[in-house]
Coordinates of C-alpha atoms in Angstrom, one line a residue:
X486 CA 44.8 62.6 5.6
X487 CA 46.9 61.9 8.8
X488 CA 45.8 62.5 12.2
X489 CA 47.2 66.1 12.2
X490 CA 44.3 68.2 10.2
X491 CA 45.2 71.5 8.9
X492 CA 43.5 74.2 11.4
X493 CA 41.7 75.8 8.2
X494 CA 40.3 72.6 7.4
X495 CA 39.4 71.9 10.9
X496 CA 36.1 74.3 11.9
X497 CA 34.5 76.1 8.8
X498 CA 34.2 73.4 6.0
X499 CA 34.0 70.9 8.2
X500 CA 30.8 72.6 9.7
X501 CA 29.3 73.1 6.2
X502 CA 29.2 69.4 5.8
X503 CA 27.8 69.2 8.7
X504 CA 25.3 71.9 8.4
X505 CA 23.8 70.4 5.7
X506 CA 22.8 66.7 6.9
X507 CA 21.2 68.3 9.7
X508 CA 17.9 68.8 8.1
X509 CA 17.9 65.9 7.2
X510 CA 18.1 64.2 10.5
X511 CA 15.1 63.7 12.1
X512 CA 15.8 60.4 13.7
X513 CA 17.3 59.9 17.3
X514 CA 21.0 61.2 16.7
X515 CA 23.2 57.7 15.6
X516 CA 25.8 57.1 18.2
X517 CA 29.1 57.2 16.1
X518 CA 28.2 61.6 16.7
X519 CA 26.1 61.2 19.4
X520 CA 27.2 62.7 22.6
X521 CA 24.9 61.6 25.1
X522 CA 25.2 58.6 27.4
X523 CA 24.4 55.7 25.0
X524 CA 27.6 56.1 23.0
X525 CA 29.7 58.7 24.6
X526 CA 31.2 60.6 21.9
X527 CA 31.4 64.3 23.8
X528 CA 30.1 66.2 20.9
X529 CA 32.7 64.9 18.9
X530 CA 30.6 65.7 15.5
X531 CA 33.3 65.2 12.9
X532 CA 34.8 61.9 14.2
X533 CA 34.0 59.8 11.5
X534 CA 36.7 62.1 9.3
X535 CA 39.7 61.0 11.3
X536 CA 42.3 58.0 10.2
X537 CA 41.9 56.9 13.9
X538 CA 37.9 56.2 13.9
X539 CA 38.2 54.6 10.3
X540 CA 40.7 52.3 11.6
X541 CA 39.1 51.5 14.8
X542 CA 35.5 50.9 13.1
X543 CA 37.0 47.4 11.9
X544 CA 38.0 46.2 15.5
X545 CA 34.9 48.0 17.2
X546 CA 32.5 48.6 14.6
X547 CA 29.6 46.9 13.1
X548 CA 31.1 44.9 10.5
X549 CA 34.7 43.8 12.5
X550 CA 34.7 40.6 11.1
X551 CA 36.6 40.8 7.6
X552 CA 39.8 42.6 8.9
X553 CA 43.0 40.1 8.6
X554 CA 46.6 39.8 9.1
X555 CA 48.5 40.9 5.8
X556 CA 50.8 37.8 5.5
X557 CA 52.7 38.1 2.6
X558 CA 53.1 40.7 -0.5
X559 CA 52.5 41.0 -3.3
X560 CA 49.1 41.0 -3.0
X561 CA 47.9 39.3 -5.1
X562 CA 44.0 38.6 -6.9
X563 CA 42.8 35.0 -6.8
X564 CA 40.0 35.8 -9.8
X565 CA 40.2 35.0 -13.3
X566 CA 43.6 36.8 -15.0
X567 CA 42.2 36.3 -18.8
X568 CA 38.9 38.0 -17.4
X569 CA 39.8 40.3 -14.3
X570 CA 43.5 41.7 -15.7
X571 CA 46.7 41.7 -14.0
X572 CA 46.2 39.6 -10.5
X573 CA 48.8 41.9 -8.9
X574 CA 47.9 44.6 -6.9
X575 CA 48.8 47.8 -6.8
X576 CA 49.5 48.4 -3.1
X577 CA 53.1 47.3 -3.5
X578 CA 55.9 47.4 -0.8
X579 CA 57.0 50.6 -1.9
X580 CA 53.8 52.2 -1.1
X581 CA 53.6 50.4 2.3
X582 CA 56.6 50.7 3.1
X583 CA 56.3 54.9 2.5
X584 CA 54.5 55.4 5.6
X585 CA 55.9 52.9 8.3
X586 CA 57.4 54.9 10.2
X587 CA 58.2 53.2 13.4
X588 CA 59.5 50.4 11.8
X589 CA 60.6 48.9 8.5
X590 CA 58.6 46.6 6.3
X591 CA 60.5 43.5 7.6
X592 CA 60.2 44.2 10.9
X593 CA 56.1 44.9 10.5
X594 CA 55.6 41.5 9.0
X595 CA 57.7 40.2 11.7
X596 CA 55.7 41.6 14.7
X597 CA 52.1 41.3 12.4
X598 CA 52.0 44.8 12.6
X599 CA 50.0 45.0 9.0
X600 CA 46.6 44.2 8.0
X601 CA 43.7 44.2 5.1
X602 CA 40.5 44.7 4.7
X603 CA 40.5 43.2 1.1
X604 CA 36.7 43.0 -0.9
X605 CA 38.3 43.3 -3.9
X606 CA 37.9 39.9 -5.3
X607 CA 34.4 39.7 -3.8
X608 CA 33.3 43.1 -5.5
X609 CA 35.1 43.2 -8.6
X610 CA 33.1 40.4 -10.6
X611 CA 30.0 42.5 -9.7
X612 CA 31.8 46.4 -10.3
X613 CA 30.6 46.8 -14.0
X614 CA 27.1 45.4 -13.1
X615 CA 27.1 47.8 -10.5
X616 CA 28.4 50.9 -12.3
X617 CA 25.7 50.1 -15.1
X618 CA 23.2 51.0 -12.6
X619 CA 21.5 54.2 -12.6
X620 CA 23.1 56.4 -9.5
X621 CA 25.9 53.7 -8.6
X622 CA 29.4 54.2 -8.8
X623 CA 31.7 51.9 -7.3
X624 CA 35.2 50.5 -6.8
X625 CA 36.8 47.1 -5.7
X626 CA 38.9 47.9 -2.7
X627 CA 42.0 47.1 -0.5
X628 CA 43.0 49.1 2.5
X629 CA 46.3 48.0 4.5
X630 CA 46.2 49.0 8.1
X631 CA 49.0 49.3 10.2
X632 CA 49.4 48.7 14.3
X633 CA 51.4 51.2 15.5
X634 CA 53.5 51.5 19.1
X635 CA 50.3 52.8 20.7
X636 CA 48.4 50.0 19.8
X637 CA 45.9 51.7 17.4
X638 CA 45.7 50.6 14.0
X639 CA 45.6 53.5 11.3
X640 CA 44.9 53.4 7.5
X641 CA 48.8 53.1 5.7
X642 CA 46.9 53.1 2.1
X643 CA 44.0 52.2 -0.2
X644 CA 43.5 50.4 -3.5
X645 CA 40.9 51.1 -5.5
X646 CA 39.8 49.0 -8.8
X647 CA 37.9 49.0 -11.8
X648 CA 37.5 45.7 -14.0
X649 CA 38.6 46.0 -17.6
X650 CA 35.9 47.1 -19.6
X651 CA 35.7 47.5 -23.6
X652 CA 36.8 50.7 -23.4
X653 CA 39.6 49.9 -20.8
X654 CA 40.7 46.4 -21.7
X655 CA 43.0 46.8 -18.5
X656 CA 40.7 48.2 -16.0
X657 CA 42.3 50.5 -13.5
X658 CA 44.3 50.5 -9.7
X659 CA 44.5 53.4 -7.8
X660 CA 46.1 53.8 -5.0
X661 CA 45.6 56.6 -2.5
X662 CA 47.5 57.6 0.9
X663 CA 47.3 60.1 3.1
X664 CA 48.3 63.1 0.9
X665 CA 50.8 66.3 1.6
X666 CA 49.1 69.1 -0.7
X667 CA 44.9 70.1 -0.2
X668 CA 44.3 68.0 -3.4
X669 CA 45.4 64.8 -2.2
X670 CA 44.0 64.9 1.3
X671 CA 40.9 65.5 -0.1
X672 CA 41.3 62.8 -2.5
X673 CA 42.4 60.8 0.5
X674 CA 38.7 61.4 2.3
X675 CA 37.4 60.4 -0.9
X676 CA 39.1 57.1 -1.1
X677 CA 38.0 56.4 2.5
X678 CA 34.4 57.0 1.6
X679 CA 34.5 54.5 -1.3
X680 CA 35.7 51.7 1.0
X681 CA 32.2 52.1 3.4
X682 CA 30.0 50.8 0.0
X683 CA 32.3 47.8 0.1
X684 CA 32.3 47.1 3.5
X685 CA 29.2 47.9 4.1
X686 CA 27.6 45.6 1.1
X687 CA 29.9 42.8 2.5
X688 CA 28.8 43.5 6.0
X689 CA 24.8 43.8 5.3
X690 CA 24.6 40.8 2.2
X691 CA 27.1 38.1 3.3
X692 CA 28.1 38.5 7.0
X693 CA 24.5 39.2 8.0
X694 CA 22.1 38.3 6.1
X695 CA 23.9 34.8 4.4
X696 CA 25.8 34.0 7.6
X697 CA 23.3 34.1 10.4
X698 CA 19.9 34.5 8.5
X699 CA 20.5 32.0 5.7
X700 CA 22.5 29.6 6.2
X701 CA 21.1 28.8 9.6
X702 CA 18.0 28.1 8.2
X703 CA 18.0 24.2 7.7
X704 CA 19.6 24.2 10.7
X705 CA 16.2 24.8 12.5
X706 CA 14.0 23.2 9.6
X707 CA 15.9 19.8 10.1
X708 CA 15.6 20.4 13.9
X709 CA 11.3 21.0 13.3
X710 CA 11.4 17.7 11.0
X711 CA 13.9 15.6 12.6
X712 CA 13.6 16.3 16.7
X713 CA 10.8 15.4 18.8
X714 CA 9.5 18.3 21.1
X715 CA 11.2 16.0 23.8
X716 CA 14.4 15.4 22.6
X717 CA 17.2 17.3 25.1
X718 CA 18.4 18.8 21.6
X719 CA 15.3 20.1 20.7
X720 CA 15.1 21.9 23.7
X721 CA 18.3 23.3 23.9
X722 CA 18.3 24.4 20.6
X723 CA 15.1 26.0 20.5
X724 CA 15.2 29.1 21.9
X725 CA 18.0 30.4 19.6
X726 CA 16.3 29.2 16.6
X727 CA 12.6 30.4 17.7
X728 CA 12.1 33.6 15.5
X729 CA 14.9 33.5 12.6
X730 CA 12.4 31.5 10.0
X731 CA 9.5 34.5 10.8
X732 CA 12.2 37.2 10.5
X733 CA 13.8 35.7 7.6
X734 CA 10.2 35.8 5.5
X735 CA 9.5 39.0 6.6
X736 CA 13.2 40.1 5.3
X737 CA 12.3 38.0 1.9
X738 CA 9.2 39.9 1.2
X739 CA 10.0 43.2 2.3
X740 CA 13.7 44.0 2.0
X741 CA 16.1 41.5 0.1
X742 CA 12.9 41.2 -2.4
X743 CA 13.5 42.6 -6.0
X744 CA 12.7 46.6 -6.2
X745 CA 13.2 45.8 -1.8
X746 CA 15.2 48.1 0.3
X747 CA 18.3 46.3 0.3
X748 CA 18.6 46.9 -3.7
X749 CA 17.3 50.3 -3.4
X750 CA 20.1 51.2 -0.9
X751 CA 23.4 49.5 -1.6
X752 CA 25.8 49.4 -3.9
X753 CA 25.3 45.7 -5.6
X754 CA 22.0 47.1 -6.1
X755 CA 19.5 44.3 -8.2
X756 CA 22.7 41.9 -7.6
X757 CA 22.6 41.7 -4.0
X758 CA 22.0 38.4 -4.5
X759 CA 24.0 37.5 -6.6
X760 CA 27.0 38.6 -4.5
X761 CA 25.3 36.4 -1.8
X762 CA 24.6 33.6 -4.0
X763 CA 28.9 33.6 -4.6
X764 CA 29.8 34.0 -1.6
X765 CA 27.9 30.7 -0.5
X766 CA 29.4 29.3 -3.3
X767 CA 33.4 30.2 -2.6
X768 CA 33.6 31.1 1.0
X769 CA 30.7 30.0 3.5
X770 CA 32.0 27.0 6.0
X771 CA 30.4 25.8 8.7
X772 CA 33.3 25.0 10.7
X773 CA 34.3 28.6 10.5
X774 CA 31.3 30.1 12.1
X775 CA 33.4 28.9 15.3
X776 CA 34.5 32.1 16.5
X777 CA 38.6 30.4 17.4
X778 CA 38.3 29.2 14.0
X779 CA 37.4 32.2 12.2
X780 CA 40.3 34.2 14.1
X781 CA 43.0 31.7 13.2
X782 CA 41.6 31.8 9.6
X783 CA 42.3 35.6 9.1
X784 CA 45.2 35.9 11.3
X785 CA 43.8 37.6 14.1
X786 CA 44.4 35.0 16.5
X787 CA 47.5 32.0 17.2
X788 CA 46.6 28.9 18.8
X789 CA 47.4 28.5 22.4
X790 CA 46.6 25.7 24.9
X791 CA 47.2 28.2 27.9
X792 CA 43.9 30.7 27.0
X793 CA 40.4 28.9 28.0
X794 CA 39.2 29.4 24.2
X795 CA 42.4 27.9 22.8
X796 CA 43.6 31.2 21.1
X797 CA 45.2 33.9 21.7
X798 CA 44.5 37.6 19.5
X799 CA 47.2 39.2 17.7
X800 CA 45.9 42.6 18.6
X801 CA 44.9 42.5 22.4
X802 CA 42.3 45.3 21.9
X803 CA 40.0 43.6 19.5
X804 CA 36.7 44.8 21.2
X805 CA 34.7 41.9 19.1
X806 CA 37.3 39.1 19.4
X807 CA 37.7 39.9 23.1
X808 CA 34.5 39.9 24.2
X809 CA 33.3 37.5 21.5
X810 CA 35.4 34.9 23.0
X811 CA 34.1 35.3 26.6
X812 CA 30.6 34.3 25.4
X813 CA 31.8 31.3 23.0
X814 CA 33.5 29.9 25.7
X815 CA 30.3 30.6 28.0
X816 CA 28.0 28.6 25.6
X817 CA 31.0 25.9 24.8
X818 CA 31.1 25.2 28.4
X819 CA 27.3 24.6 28.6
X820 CA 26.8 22.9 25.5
X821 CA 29.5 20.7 26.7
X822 CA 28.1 19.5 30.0
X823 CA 24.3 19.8 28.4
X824 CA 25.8 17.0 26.0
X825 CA 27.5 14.8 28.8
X826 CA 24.8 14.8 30.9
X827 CA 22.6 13.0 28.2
X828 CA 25.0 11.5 26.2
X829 CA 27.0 9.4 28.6
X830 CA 27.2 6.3 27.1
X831 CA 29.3 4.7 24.6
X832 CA 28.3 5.6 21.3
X833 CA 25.0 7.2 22.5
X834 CA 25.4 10.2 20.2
X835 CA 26.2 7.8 17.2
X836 CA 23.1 5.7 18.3
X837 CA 20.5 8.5 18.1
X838 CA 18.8 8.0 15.5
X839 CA 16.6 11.4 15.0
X840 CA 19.6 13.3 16.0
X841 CA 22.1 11.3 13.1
X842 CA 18.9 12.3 10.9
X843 CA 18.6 16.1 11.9
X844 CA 22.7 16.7 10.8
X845 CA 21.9 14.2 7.3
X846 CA 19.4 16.0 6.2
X847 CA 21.0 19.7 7.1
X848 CA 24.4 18.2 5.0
X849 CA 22.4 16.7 2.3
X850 CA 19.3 18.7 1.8
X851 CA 19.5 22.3 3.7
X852 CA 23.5 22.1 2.6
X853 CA 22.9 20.4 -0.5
X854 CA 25.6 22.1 -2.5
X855 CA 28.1 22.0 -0.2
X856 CA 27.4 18.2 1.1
X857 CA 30.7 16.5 0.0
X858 CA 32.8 19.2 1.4
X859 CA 35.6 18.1 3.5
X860 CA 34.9 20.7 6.2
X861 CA 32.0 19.1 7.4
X862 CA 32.5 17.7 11.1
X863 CA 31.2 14.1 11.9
X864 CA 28.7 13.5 14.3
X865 CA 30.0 10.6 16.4
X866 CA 31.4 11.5 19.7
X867 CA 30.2 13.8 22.7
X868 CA 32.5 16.3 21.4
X869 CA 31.2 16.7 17.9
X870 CA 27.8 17.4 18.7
X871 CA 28.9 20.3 21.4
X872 CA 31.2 22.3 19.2
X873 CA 28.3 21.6 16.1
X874 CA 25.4 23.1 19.0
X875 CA 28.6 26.1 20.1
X876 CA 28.4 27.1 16.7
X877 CA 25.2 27.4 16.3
X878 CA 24.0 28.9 19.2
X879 CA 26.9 31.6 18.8
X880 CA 25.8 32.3 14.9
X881 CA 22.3 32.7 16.1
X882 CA 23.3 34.8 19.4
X883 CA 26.3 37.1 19.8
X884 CA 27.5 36.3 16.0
X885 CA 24.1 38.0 15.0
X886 CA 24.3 40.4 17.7
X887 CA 27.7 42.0 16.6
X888 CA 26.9 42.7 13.2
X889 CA 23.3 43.5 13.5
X890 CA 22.3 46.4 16.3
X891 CA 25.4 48.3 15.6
X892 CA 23.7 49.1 12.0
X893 CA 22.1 52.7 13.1
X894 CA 24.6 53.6 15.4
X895 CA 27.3 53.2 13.1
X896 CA 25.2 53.5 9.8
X897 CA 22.6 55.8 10.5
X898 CA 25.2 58.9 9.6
X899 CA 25.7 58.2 6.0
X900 CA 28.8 60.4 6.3
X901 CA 30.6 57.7 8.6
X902 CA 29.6 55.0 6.1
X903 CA 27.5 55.6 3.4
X904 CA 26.3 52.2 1.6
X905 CA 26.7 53.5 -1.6
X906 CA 27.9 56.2 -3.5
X907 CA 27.5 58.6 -6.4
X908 CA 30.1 59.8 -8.4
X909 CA 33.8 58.1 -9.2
X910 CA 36.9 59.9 -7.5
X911 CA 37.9 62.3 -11.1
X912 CA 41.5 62.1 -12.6
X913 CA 43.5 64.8 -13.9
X914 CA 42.3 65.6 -17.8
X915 CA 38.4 64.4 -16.9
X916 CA 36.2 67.3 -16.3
X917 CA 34.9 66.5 -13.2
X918 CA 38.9 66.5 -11.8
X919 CA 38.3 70.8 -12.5
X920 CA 35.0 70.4 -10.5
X921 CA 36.1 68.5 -7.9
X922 CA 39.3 71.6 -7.5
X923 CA 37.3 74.0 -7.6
X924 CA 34.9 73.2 -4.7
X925 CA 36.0 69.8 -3.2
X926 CA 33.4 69.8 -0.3
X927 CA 30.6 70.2 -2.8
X928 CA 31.9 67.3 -4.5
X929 CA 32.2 65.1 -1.9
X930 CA 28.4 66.0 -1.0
X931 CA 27.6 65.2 -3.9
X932 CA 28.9 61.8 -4.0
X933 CA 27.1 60.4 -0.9
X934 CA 23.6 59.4 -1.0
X935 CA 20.3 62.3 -1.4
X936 CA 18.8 62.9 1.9
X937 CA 15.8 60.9 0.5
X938 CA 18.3 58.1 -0.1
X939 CA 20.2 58.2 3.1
X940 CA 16.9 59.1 5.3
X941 CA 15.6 55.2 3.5
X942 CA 18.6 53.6 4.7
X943 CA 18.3 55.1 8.1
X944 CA 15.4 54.1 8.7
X945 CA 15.6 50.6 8.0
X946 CA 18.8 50.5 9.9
X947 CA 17.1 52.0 13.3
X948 CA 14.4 49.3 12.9
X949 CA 16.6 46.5 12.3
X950 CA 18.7 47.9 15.5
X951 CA 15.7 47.7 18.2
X952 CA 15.3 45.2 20.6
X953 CA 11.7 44.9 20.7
X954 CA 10.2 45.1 24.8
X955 CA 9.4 41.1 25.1
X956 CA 13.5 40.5 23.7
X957 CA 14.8 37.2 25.4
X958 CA 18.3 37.6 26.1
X959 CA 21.3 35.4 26.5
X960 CA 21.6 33.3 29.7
X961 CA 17.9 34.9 30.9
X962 CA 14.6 32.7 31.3
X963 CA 12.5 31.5 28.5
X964 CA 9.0 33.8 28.6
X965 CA 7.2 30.1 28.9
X966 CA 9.4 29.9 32.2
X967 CA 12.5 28.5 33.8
X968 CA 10.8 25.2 34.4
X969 CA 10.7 23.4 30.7
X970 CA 12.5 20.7 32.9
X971 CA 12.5 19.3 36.0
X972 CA 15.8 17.7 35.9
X973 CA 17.7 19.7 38.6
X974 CA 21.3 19.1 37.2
X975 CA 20.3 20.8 33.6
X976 CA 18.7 23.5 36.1
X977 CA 21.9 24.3 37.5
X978 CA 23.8 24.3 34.4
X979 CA 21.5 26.9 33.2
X980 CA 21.7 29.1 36.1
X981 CA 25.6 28.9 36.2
X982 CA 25.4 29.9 32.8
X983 CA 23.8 33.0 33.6
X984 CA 26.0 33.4 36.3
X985 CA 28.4 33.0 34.0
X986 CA 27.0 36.3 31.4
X987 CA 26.6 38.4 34.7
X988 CA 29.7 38.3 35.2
X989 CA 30.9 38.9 31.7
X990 CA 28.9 41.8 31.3
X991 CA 31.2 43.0 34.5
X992 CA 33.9 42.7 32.8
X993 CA 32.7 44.1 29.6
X994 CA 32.0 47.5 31.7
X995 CA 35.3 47.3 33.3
X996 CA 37.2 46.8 29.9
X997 CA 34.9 49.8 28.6
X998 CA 36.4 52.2 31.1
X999 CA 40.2 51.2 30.6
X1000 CA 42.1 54.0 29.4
X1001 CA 44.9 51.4 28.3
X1002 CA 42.1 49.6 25.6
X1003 CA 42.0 52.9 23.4
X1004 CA 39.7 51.4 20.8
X1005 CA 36.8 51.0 23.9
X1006 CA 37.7 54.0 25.7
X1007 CA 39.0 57.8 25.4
X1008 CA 37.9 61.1 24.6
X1009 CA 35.3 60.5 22.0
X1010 CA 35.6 57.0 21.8
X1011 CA 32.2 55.0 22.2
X1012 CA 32.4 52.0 24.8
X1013 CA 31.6 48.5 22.8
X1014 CA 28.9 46.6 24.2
X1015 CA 27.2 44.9 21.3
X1016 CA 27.9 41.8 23.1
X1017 CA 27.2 43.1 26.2
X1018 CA 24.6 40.4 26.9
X1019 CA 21.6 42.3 28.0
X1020 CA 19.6 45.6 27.3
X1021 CA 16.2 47.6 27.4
X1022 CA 13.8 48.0 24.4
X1023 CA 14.7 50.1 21.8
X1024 CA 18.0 51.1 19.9
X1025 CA 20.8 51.0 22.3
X1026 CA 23.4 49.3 20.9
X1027 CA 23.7 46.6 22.9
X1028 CA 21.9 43.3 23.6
X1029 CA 22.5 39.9 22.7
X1030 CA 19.0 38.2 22.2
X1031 CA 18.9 34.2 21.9
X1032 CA 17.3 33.8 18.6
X1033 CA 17.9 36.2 15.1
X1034 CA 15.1 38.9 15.9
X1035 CA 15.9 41.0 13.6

């Protein structure tokens, strides 16, 4: 449904919905309808029905890290033809094209004024494993975005897909848009919900936990193995890498473990891990947990020489990239002169020998799979090592930070983004298409999680959100004190580093309160500061801690 509700829609049903979560919601009120000072949504109770917020969720949201520039169409499915069905998708240019209505199709490709959030060839190996589950029914999905005049990005259509099955030896595309009659607009709301399972299975099993749990992991067991206490890597390294092998046993025991949390609330259900295992296999790099490099990769950003990080966003209000890139380019330019100042002679990186075995045995042991990848940067030169110890630090700082303590206040309203759901969307001639007409609220109810269900997830989402009251933040002291060296140069890099984050937390406030940066600021419109670098105990939705802590 489009940005202009019907007024009878508006108040009565909307408040039914409303009415009857609320029992359920015991927990501080998440901030995506909270209207209090954390995230200043004014009341707004209802935002997570609107086009607007949908759209704005995968630039400012807790997951805004799979959006990309739609480059070409058709769309088109890189999976298995003989095994998946027809590779083409169903969001052709006539459906695009239907709803562009500032400019034509040409002209949108032109400007990149299009873009997907595509899970479909992620999720669609694992959709009839999923839907074979007891209480699971899923889709694959595609939703093309467009950037409109304003600025704002809104939802242009979405494909939904089943897998061929042995009773459907083609599987099935739907697409949905916006809708002109009741039926459709409902359908429309319906469509929108199915996406969140997607994105939020993407968001919670790959982004999070493979990305910056996982797959930083022989990162800091080659550093325990490798480095001497007293190596100036070692040191560096240490306080972003001090709590992610605790927190990542306490996560294997308790929530990705089989019967755990993570299958009992998401969609992949008992294959969480599987979809994690593939996406190791076909889509993890190392070289693009560098924040530039990811950016270029999807399309958000274009090289240029001119901006300090090297790129420059194709959407200028991309809370994440915007503020993302001001603390890369903070730890870059630290790494960088942390590097010089103990590397300066010829070679001396090459030469050092535990530090040549700490990256050999992360490639050929923690890595082991992926060890003859091309990818893989050399360690030779000064450079090298500082863009290798950027990335790292970044995953394990304000990569985790961005996609972890938004979880409650974007998931902990299952309505704004349930992480899985119930019932298919019914087609004409099925029985639950006459249901679904007669009393479409109650069957969208009855699609989202139980209030048992969605209290589980919220729960584990407003634990995994704190910042505990001992949290060691980006660019502060280490709790063993400033002093772990006496040398006064690295002394000074450090405190210009912090300098640095002051002053980037300035600008994050001042970019929150710019009327012109609508996906940060307006009337019901949260600020973003998950990468504001610093915060108090508890869930706040902000914070960017040195090490995974949670």
């Amino acid at each position: 449904m489009g940005e202009d509700e019907p007024k009878w829609f508006a108040h009565q049903i909307l408040a039914n919905i409303w009415n009857s979560w609320q029992r359920m919601m015991r927990f501080d009120t998440p901030a995506v309808i909270k209207g209090a000072a954390l995230f200043i949504y004014s009341g707004d109770r209802f935002s997570w029905l609107r086009d607007g917020e949908f759209a704005r969720q995968m630039l400012a949201g807790v997951n805004p890290v799979n959006i990309e520039l739609l480059r070409e169409l058709p769309i088109s499915s890189k999976l298995d033809p003989d095994v998946y069905g027809p590779p083409e998708s169903a969001l052709t240019k006539e459906v695009i094209e239907r709803d562009l209505l500032e400019m034509s199709l040409e002209e949108a490709f032109e400007e990149k004024r299009l873009f997907i959030l595509d899970h479909h060839d992620q999720i669609l190996p694992f959709v009839n494993k999923m839907n074979s589950l007891p209480g699971i029914k899923t889709y694959a999905s595609r939703t093309v975005f467009y950037l409109s005049n304003a600025g704002v990005l809104r939802p242009l259509a979405i494909e939904l897909s089943l897998p061929p099955t042995s009773s459907s030896s083609a599987g099935s595309k739907r697409v949905f848009t916006h809708g002109q009659d009741a039926t459709t607009q409902w359908m429309w709301k319906l469509a929108k919900a199915h996406v969140w399972p997607n994105d939020a299975s993407i968001h919670q099993i790959v982004n999070h936990l493979l990305r910056t749990h996982v797959c930083t992991e022989p990162y800091i067991i080659a550093m325990h193995r490798q480095l001497s206490v007293m190596h100036p890597i070692y040191k560096l390294l240490y306080p972003h890498m001090r709590y992610t092998l605790a927190v990542n046993a306490f996560a294997r025991k308790n929530l990705i473990s089989g019967g755990g949390i993570i299958e009992a609330s998401y969609s992949p259900g008992k294959y969480a891990m599987g979809l994690s295992s593939a996406a190791y296999k076909t889509m993890w790099r190392f070289d693009m947990d560098a924040l530039p490099a990811d950016l270029l990769q999807r399309g958000m950003a274009v090289q240029d020489p001119c901006m300090p990080s090297g790129v420059k966003l194709v959407i200028e209000d991309y809370p994440y990239a915007s503020d993302g890139l001001l603390i890369w380019q903070a730890i870059k330019e630290l790494a960088e002169a942390y590097v010089e100042h103990f590397y300066c002679e010829p070679n001396s990186v090459k030469s050092d020998l535990e530090l040549q075995a700490w990256w050999d045995e992360i490639l050929n042991i923690g890595h082991a799979d992926k060890r003859n990848e091309p990818w893989w940067p050399k360690l030779h030169t000064n450079e090298d090592l500082s863009s290798i110890l950027t990335t790292m630090i970044w995953t394990t700082s304000g990569q985790h930070a961005a996609i972890n303590f938004g979880q409650y206040p974007f998931g902990g309203c299952p309505l704004n983004r349930p992480t899985f759901m119930r019932r298919l969307i019914p087609q004409e001639g099925e029985p639950d298409y006459e249901k679904f007409k007669l009393n479409p609220e109650e069957f969208f109810l009855s699609s989202l999680p139980t209030r048992y269900q969605a209290s589980k997830v919220m729960a584990t989402q407003e634990s995994v959100s704190s910042h505990s009251p001992d949290e060691e933040y980006l660019g502060k002291p280490n709790s063993s004190g400033n002093h772990w060296t006496n040398d006064e140069d690295i002394q000074n890099l450090y405190s210009k580093f912090a300098d640095q984050l002051e002053a980037i937390e300035k600008m994050i406030n001042l970019r929150n309160k710019d009327i012109q940066l609508q996906n940060r600021c307006g009337a019901g419109v949260p600020p973003y500061e998950l990468l504001h670098p610093t915060s108090g105990p508890g869930v706040t939705g902000r914070g960017i801690p040195k090490s995974v802590s949670a």
